[in-house]
Each structure stands twice: as C-alpha cells, then as structure tokens.
Short mmCIF file of C-alpha atoms in Angstrom, two decimals:
data_model
loop_
_atom_site.label_atom_id
_atom_site.label_comp_id
_atom_site.label_asym_id
_atom_site.label_seq_id
_atom_site.Cartn_x
_atom_site.Cartn_y
_atom_site.Cartn_z
CA MET L 1 15.50 46.55 40.62
CA ALA L 2 11.71 46.94 40.49
CA ASP L 3 9.93 49.87 38.92
CA SER L 4 7.57 50.49 41.82
CA GLY L 5 5.64 53.72 42.15
CA VAL L 6 7.04 57.21 41.75
CA GLU L 7 10.56 56.15 42.79
CA GLY L 8 10.71 53.56 39.98
CA LEU L 9 9.44 56.12 37.46
CA VAL L 10 12.09 58.62 38.54
CA VAL L 11 14.80 55.96 38.21
CA ALA L 12 13.54 54.90 34.77
CA GLY L 13 13.24 58.53 33.67
CA ASP L 14 16.77 59.29 34.85
CA LEU L 15 18.06 56.17 33.10
CA LEU L 16 16.37 57.19 29.85
CA LYS L 17 17.97 60.64 30.05
CA ALA L 18 21.37 59.06 30.57
CA VAL L 19 20.76 56.59 27.72
CA ALA L 20 19.81 59.52 25.47
CA ALA L 21 23.22 61.00 26.29
CA GLY L 22 24.90 57.73 25.21
CA ASP L 23 25.56 56.25 28.67
CA GLU L 24 26.02 52.51 28.08
CA THR L 25 25.99 51.70 31.79
CA ALA L 26 22.61 53.39 32.16
CA PHE L 27 21.36 51.40 29.18
CA GLY L 28 22.55 48.20 30.88
CA ARG L 29 20.55 49.10 33.98
CA LEU L 30 17.52 50.04 31.88
CA TYR L 31 17.87 46.78 29.96
CA ASP L 32 17.98 44.75 33.18
CA LEU L 33 14.96 46.65 34.47
CA PHE L 34 12.77 46.32 31.39
CA ALA L 35 13.95 43.39 29.22
CA PRO L 36 11.96 40.68 31.06
CA ARG L 37 8.78 42.79 31.07
CA VAL L 38 9.16 43.78 27.42
CA PHE L 39 9.67 40.13 26.51
CA GLY L 40 6.55 39.17 28.50
CA LEU L 41 4.40 41.78 26.77
CA VAL L 42 5.68 40.86 23.32
CA ARG L 43 5.23 37.15 23.98
CA ARG L 44 1.61 37.69 25.03
CA VAL L 45 0.98 39.41 21.70
CA LEU L 46 2.93 36.98 19.49
CA GLY L 47 2.67 33.70 21.34
CA ASP L 48 5.92 32.38 19.80
CA PRO L 49 8.84 32.62 22.26
CA ALA L 50 11.52 32.76 19.52
CA GLN L 51 9.79 35.62 17.72
CA ALA L 52 9.13 37.33 21.04
CA GLU L 53 12.86 37.24 21.87
CA GLU L 54 13.70 38.74 18.47
CA VAL L 55 11.12 41.51 18.75
CA ALA L 56 12.06 42.27 22.36
CA GLN L 57 15.69 42.76 21.26
CA GLU L 58 14.51 45.05 18.43
CA VAL L 59 12.51 47.07 20.96
CA LEU L 60 15.45 47.48 23.29
CA VAL L 61 17.72 48.53 20.42
CA GLU L 62 15.07 51.05 19.38
CA ILE L 63 14.98 52.40 22.94
CA TRP L 64 18.77 52.81 22.84
CA ARG L 65 18.55 54.67 19.51
CA THR L 66 15.50 56.83 20.31
CA ALA L 67 15.80 57.52 24.05
CA ALA L 68 16.18 61.23 23.30
CA ARG L 69 12.62 61.24 21.94
CA PHE L 70 11.13 60.33 25.31
CA ASP L 71 9.02 63.22 26.59
CA PRO L 72 8.13 62.91 30.29
CA SER L 73 5.30 65.41 29.84
CA ARG L 74 3.50 62.91 27.59
CA GLY L 75 3.67 59.89 29.90
CA SER L 76 5.79 57.66 32.07
CA PRO L 77 8.97 55.91 30.91
CA THR L 78 7.24 52.56 31.40
CA ALA L 79 4.29 53.58 29.22
CA TRP L 80 6.65 54.87 26.51
CA ILE L 81 8.71 51.66 26.49
CA PHE L 82 5.64 49.40 26.56
CA THR L 83 4.01 51.40 23.76
CA ILE L 84 7.06 50.81 21.59
CA ALA L 85 7.05 47.12 22.52
CA HIS L 86 3.34 46.69 21.83
CA ARG L 87 3.54 48.45 18.46
CA ARG L 88 6.51 46.35 17.37
CA ALA L 89 4.77 43.15 18.46
CA VAL L 90 1.55 44.06 16.65
CA ASP L 91 3.54 45.02 13.54
CA ARG L 92 5.28 41.64 13.59
CA ALA L 93 2.00 39.78 14.11
CA ARG L 94 0.44 41.63 11.17
CA ALA L 95 3.47 40.98 8.99
CA GLU L 96 3.38 37.28 9.82
CA GLN L 97 -0.35 37.13 9.08
CA ALA L 98 0.15 38.95 5.77
CA ALA L 99 2.99 36.61 4.79
CA THR L 100 0.88 33.58 5.61
CA SER L 101 -2.04 34.96 3.61
CA ARG L 102 0.22 35.71 0.62
CA THR L 103 1.66 32.21 0.75
CA LEU L 104 -1.80 30.65 0.91
CA ARG L 105 -3.08 32.81 -1.97
CA ALA L 106 -0.03 32.04 -4.08
CA GLY L 107 -0.37 28.34 -3.37
CA ALA L 108 -4.06 28.34 -4.22
CA ALA L 109 -3.48 30.34 -7.39
CA SER L 110 -0.75 28.00 -8.56
CA LEU L 111 -3.12 25.05 -8.20
CA ASP L 112 -5.93 26.67 -10.18
CA THR L 113 -4.11 28.35 -13.05
CA PRO L 114 -1.68 26.86 -15.49
CA TYR L 115 1.46 28.95 -15.74
CA ASP L 116 3.18 29.84 -18.98
CA ALA L 117 6.52 31.43 -18.13
CA VAL L 118 7.29 32.52 -21.69
CA ALA L 119 3.93 34.24 -22.16
CA ASP L 120 4.27 35.90 -18.77
CA GLU L 121 7.75 37.23 -19.63
CA VAL L 122 6.61 38.57 -22.99
CA THR L 123 3.56 40.23 -21.46
CA GLY L 124 5.72 41.79 -18.74
CA ARG L 125 8.15 43.21 -21.31
CA ILE L 126 5.33 44.67 -23.39
CA GLU L 127 3.75 46.25 -20.31
CA ARG L 128 7.06 47.73 -19.14
CA GLN L 129 7.70 49.21 -22.59
CA GLN L 130 4.19 50.68 -22.66
CA VAL L 131 4.72 52.27 -19.23
CA ARG L 132 8.07 53.76 -20.37
CA THR L 133 6.40 55.20 -23.47
CA CYS L 134 3.59 56.70 -21.41
CA LEU L 135 6.06 58.13 -18.87
CA ASP L 136 7.84 59.89 -21.74
CA ASP L 137 4.56 61.66 -22.59
CA LEU L 138 4.40 63.32 -19.14
CA THR L 139 5.78 66.75 -18.36
CA GLU L 140 9.26 66.73 -16.82
CA LEU L 141 7.93 67.57 -13.32
CA GLN L 142 5.19 64.92 -13.57
CA ARG L 143 7.67 62.27 -14.73
CA GLN L 144 10.18 63.16 -11.98
CA ALA L 145 7.50 63.16 -9.28
CA VAL L 146 5.97 59.83 -10.39
CA THR L 147 9.41 58.22 -10.74
CA LEU L 148 10.57 59.40 -7.30
CA ALA L 149 7.34 58.30 -5.61
CA TYR L 150 6.50 55.04 -7.36
CA TYR L 151 9.83 53.69 -8.54
CA GLU L 152 12.13 54.99 -5.82
CA GLY L 153 9.65 54.82 -2.91
CA HIS L 154 9.80 58.42 -1.71
CA SER L 155 6.89 60.04 0.14
CA TYR L 156 5.23 63.15 -1.27
CA PRO L 157 7.04 65.44 1.23
CA GLN L 158 10.35 63.82 0.25
CA VAL L 159 9.55 64.29 -3.46
CA SER L 160 8.72 67.93 -2.73
CA LYS L 161 12.08 68.44 -1.05
CA LEU L 162 14.04 66.55 -3.71
CA LEU L 163 12.47 68.54 -6.55
CA GLY L 164 12.53 71.86 -4.69
CA VAL L 165 8.83 72.54 -5.26
CA SER L 166 5.95 72.97 -2.83
CA LEU L 167 4.05 69.94 -1.53
CA PRO L 168 0.72 71.07 -3.10
CA THR L 169 2.49 71.39 -6.47
CA VAL L 170 3.91 67.87 -6.13
CA LYS L 171 0.48 66.48 -5.23
CA THR L 172 -1.14 68.22 -8.20
CA ARG L 173 1.56 67.07 -10.64
CA MET L 174 1.35 63.53 -9.27
CA ARG L 175 -2.44 63.47 -9.67
CA ASP L 176 -2.29 64.91 -13.19
CA GLY L 177 0.57 62.60 -14.15
CA LEU L 178 -1.23 59.50 -12.85
CA ILE L 179 -4.40 60.49 -14.72
CA ARG L 180 -2.38 60.90 -17.92
CA LEU L 181 -0.67 57.53 -17.32
CA ARG L 182 -4.01 55.84 -16.73
CA ASP L 183 -5.41 57.34 -19.92
CA CYS L 184 -2.30 56.43 -21.91
CA LEU L 185 -2.28 52.86 -20.61
CA GLY L 186 -6.04 52.54 -21.14
CA THR L 187 -6.70 51.24 -17.62
CA GLY L 188 -9.50 52.11 -15.21
CA ALA L 189 -12.60 54.23 -15.60
CA ALA L 190 -12.58 57.95 -16.32
CA ALA L 191 -12.04 60.20 -13.30
#
C-alpha cells in the first residue's frame, strides 16, 4: 500500500488513531506501510545496515508506544514518523561518534601516562570522603536537592516535586549548595 497524496495521508492518519487505541492489526498495516521507508531513511543517516535495522525497529516500537501523541494539526503522519526516525538515527550516530572518541581518548591516555592503581584507589577514597564531609555541611534542603540531582539523576523539576518545594527554591538551593561544595572542596575560582 503506497502513501500517495491526500488518500495515503488519510489512511496513515486513521491507522495512527487505531494504533493509539491499541489496535494491533492497524499497527501491522502501519508497519508494512512505513517500515521499508523508515529503514531507508535511517540507513542513509547511519550507513551501517545492521545498525539501521536496529534503529528502525526502535522507531517502530516508539510509534506503537506513542501513537496517541500524534497531532494532525501539527503535520502529516509521514512527517511525524520520519521526524522520529531521523532523530533516533542522528542520536545513534552521535552516540557512536562519542563512543569512538572516548575509546580513542582512553587509548591515547593509557599510552602516555603510567597508571598506578593503588594510588588511584587511595585518591578516589580520599576524594569521596571529602565530598561526604562537605555534603554534611550543607543545609538539609541543599543536601537533598544536590543528592537527588547529581547522585540520583533527577531533573530540577523532578527534584522540586520530590521535595515538595517550588522550582525556583530548588534552583536557588542547588546553586547555593554547589557554591558551598565548591568552596569546601577548594575547587574552581570564586563566583
């Protein structure tokens, strides 16, 4: 089935609505309609057929999970699907490039610098203890906010919700807490 003109857009739009309602048959039709084109787009971005297959499958799973988010007033079903595919492909390409760069940097660093595992472990323990001591010097709200954001990976809005305080308060406490940590640890220039 080809997505040609207005008729193809109506079919794709109707299929997306049905997929949003959990219709597996509609998803099968949508898959058949878009899988080859999604794969082609992703392969053009990535170049590697194996990675392109993997990313194309991720895209189609994402379409299944997020079909309810499609808003026909913001664009066509094809544009929405291809935007998801392009973003996923670019994300994968960037991740691969970053991994390659990290590997090259790590390899180059290991050639240039002798490594003393015992000294590194001792230094790491001392630094961790110093950070714990400095965290203890923060106010309770500062310590909770910094811990939630930097050790547990929560965003500022999530920290705000978890602590039951306003977002501006969280941002202020985070800033003040990080300044106090910096001063306590003796790192960086004065603000």
